[in-house]
XYZ file of C-alpha atoms in Angstrom:
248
model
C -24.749 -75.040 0.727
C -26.241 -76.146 3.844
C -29.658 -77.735 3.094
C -31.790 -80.271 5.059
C -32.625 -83.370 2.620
C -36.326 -82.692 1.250
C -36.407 -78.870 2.206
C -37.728 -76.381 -0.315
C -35.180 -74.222 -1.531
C -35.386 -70.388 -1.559
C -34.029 -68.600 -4.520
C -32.367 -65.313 -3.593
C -31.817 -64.012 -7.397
C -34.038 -61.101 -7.017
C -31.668 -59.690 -4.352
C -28.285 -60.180 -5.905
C -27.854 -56.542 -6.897
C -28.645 -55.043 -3.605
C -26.901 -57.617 -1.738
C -23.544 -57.060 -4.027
C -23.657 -53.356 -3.588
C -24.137 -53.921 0.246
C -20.447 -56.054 0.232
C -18.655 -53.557 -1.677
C -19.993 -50.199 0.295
C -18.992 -52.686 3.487
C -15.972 -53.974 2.356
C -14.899 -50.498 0.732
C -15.434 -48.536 4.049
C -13.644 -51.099 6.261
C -10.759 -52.360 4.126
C -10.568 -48.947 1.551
C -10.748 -46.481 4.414
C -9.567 -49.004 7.285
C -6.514 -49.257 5.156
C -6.155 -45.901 5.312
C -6.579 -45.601 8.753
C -4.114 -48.035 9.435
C -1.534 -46.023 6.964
C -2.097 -43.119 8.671
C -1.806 -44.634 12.366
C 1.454 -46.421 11.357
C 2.863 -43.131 9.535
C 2.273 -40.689 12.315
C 1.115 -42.271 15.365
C -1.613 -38.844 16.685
C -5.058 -40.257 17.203
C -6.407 -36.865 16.033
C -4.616 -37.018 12.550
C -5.357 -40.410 11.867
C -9.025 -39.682 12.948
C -8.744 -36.667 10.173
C -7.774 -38.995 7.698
C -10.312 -41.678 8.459
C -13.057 -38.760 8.267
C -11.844 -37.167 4.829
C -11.310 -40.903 3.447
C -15.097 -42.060 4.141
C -16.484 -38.580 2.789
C -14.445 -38.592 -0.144
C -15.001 -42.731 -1.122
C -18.688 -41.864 0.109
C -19.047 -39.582 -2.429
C -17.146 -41.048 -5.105
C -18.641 -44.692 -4.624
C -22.228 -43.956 -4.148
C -22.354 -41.859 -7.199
C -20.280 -44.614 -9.416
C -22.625 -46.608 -8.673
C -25.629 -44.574 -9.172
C -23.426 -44.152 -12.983
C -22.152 -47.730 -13.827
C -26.066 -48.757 -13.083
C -27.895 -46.221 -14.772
C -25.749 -46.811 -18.049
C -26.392 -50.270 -17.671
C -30.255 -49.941 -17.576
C -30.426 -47.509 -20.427
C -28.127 -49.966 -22.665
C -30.533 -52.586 -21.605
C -33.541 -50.549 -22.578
C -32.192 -49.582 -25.965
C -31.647 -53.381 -26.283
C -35.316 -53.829 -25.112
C -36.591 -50.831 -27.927
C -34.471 -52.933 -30.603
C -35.759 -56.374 -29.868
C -39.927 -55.082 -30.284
C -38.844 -52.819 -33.256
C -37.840 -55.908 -34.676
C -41.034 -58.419 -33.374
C -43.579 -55.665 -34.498
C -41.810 -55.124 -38.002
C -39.776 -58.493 -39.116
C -42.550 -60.910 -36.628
C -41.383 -64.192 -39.165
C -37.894 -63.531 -38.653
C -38.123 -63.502 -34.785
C -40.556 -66.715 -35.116
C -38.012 -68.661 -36.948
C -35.502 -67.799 -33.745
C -38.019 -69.250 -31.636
C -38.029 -71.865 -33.352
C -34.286 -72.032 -33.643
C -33.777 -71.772 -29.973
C -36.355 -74.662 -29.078
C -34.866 -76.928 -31.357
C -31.097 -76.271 -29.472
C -33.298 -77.100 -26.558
C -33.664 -80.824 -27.629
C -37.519 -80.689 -29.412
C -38.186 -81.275 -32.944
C -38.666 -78.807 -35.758
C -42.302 -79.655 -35.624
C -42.565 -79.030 -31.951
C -40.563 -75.869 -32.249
C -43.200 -74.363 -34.961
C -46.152 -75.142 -32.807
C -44.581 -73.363 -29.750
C -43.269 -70.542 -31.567
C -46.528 -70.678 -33.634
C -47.890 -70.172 -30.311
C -45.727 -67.665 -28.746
C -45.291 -65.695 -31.585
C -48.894 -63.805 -30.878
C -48.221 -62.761 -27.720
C -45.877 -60.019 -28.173
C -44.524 -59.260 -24.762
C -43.901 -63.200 -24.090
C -41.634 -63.123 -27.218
C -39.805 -60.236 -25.671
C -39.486 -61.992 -22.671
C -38.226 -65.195 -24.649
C -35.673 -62.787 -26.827
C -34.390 -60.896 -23.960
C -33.489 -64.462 -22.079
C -32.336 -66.660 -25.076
C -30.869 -64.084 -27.928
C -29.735 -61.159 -25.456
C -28.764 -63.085 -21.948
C -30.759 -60.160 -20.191
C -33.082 -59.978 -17.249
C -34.201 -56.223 -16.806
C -36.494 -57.576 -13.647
C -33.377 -58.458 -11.383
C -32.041 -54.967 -11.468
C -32.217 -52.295 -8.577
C -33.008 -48.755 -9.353
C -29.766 -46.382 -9.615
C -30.402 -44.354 -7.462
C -31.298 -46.728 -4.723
C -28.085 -48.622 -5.165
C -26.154 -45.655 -5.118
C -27.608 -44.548 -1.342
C -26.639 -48.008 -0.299
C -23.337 -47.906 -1.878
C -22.794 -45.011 0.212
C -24.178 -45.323 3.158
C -22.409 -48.999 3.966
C -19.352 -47.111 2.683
C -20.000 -44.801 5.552
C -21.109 -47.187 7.889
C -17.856 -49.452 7.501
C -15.411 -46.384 7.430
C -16.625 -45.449 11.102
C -16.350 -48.586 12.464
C -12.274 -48.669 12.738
C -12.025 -45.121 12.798
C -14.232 -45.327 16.567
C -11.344 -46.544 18.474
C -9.257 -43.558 17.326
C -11.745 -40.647 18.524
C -11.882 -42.947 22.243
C -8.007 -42.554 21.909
C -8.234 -39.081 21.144
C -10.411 -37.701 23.781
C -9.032 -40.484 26.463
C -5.452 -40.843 25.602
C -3.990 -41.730 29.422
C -6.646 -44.527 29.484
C -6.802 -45.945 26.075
C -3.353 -45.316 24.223
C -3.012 -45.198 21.048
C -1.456 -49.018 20.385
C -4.844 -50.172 21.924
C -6.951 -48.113 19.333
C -4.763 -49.916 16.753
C -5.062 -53.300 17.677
C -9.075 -52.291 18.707
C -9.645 -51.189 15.421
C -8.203 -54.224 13.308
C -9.988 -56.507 15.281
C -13.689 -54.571 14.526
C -12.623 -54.901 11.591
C -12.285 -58.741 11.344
C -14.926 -59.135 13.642
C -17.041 -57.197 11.003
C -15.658 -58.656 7.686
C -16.209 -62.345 9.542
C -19.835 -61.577 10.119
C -20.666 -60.003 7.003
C -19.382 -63.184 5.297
C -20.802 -65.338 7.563
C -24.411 -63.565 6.527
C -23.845 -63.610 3.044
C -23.651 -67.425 2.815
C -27.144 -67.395 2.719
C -26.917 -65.523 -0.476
C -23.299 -67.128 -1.886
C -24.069 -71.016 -0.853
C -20.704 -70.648 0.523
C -20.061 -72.952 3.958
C -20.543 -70.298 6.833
C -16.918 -70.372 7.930
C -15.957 -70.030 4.362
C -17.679 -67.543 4.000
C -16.344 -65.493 6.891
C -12.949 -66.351 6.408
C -12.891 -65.149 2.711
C -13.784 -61.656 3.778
C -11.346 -61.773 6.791
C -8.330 -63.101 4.949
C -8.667 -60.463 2.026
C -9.340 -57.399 4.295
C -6.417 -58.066 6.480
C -3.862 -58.234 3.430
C -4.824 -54.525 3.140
C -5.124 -53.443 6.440
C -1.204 -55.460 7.390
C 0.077 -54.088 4.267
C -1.358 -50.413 4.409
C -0.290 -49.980 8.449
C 3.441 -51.701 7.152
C 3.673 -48.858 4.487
C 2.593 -46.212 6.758
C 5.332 -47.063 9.183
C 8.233 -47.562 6.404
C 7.053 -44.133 5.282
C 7.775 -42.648 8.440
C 11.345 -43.826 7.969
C 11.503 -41.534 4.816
C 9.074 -38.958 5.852
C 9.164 -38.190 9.011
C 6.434 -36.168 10.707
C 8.362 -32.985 11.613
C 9.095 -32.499 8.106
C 4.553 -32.001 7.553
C 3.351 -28.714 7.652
């Protein structure tokens, strides 16, 4: 973490959710559908077809993604709610049973039993700071840090989609000018958007990760181009096996 001595830090908690579903609808649209891409250019070599793929791929992982994680969030918040229902049930019905866990968690936290009693003493009155103190010490929750579904889901999708067009661009400029920009330039154009992406992405989210900036970037670049080396490397083994004349 880069930090002058004596600056005030900034705490970036509040946006971890929105900033983690930002890197995986990035990093899912260049590397999932890149890799694709990059199948499909090293399997059959037409700008248009691999363009077709590229197209169906971002539609179909748009889809697919945005509304996981519209799902996997929503179930989260409503298991977290129930857990929130439970915990006041039990400080409006058993309130000397949750005081002596106050008073058992402030003791862990180095005071004495008579210190403990005259916080939770304390606390115990104020119902929604015991919540508060239940939900952080007995359940490990924090409802306040989470993003609405539905607003993580758009963004899911809509970095999905916005990293799936970047390598598929070179490909349509291929397609429409093929006797100016062949097809090996589209391939080696789109791999290095790619990087070029995944390095700056990385490089950004430093701010977030307290990574070293070139760490950063070179964490996302490294892992994308496993996938997008591997993927193109399949695609062209499976034109060994398969060629294209045999496709409908």
């Amino acid at each position: 973490m880069e930090q002058e001595k004596g600056e005030e830090l900034t705490h970036y908690i509040n946006e971890a959710d929105t900033f983690r579903t930002k890197v995986f609808g990035i990093q899912d649209g260049l590397i999932g559908v890149g890799s694709i891409i990059l199948g499909a250019a090293g399997f059959s070599h037409d700008a248009l077809a691999v363009t077709i793929a590229g197209l169906i791929a971002t539609i179909g992982q748009a889809f697919s993604m945005g509304i996981g994680e519209y799902i996997s969030t929503r179930v989260r918040m409503q298991v977290i709610e129930n857990e929130i229902r439970k915990e006041k049930y039990q400080i409006e019905n058993f309130p000397e049973k949750e005081k002596e866990e106050l008073i058992n968690f402030y003791v862990k936290k180095g005071f004495n039993r008579d210190e403990a009693e005259k916080i939770a003493e304390f606390l115990i009155k104020k119902e929604n700071v015991v919540l508060e103190e239940m939900l952080m010490h007995e359940l490990k929750v924090f409802p306040e840090e989470f993003e609405k579904p539905i607003k993580l889901g758009f963004i899911m999708a809509l970095y999905l989609i916005i990293g799936g067009i970047i390598p598929m661009v070179p490909f349509i400029i291929s397609y429409n000018f093929p006797k100016i920009f062949y097809f090996n330039y589209a391939v080696i154009t789109a791999v290095m958007l790619v990087i070029l992406t995944l390095g700056i992405f990385g490089y950004l989210g430093t701010k977030y990760t307290g990574l070293p900036k070139y760490r950063g970037a070179l964490e996302q670049i490294g892992t994308g181009m496993i996938a997008l080396i591997g993927s193109y490397i399949a695609g062209i083994i499976l034109a060994h096996f398969i060629p294209t004349t045999f496709l409908p």
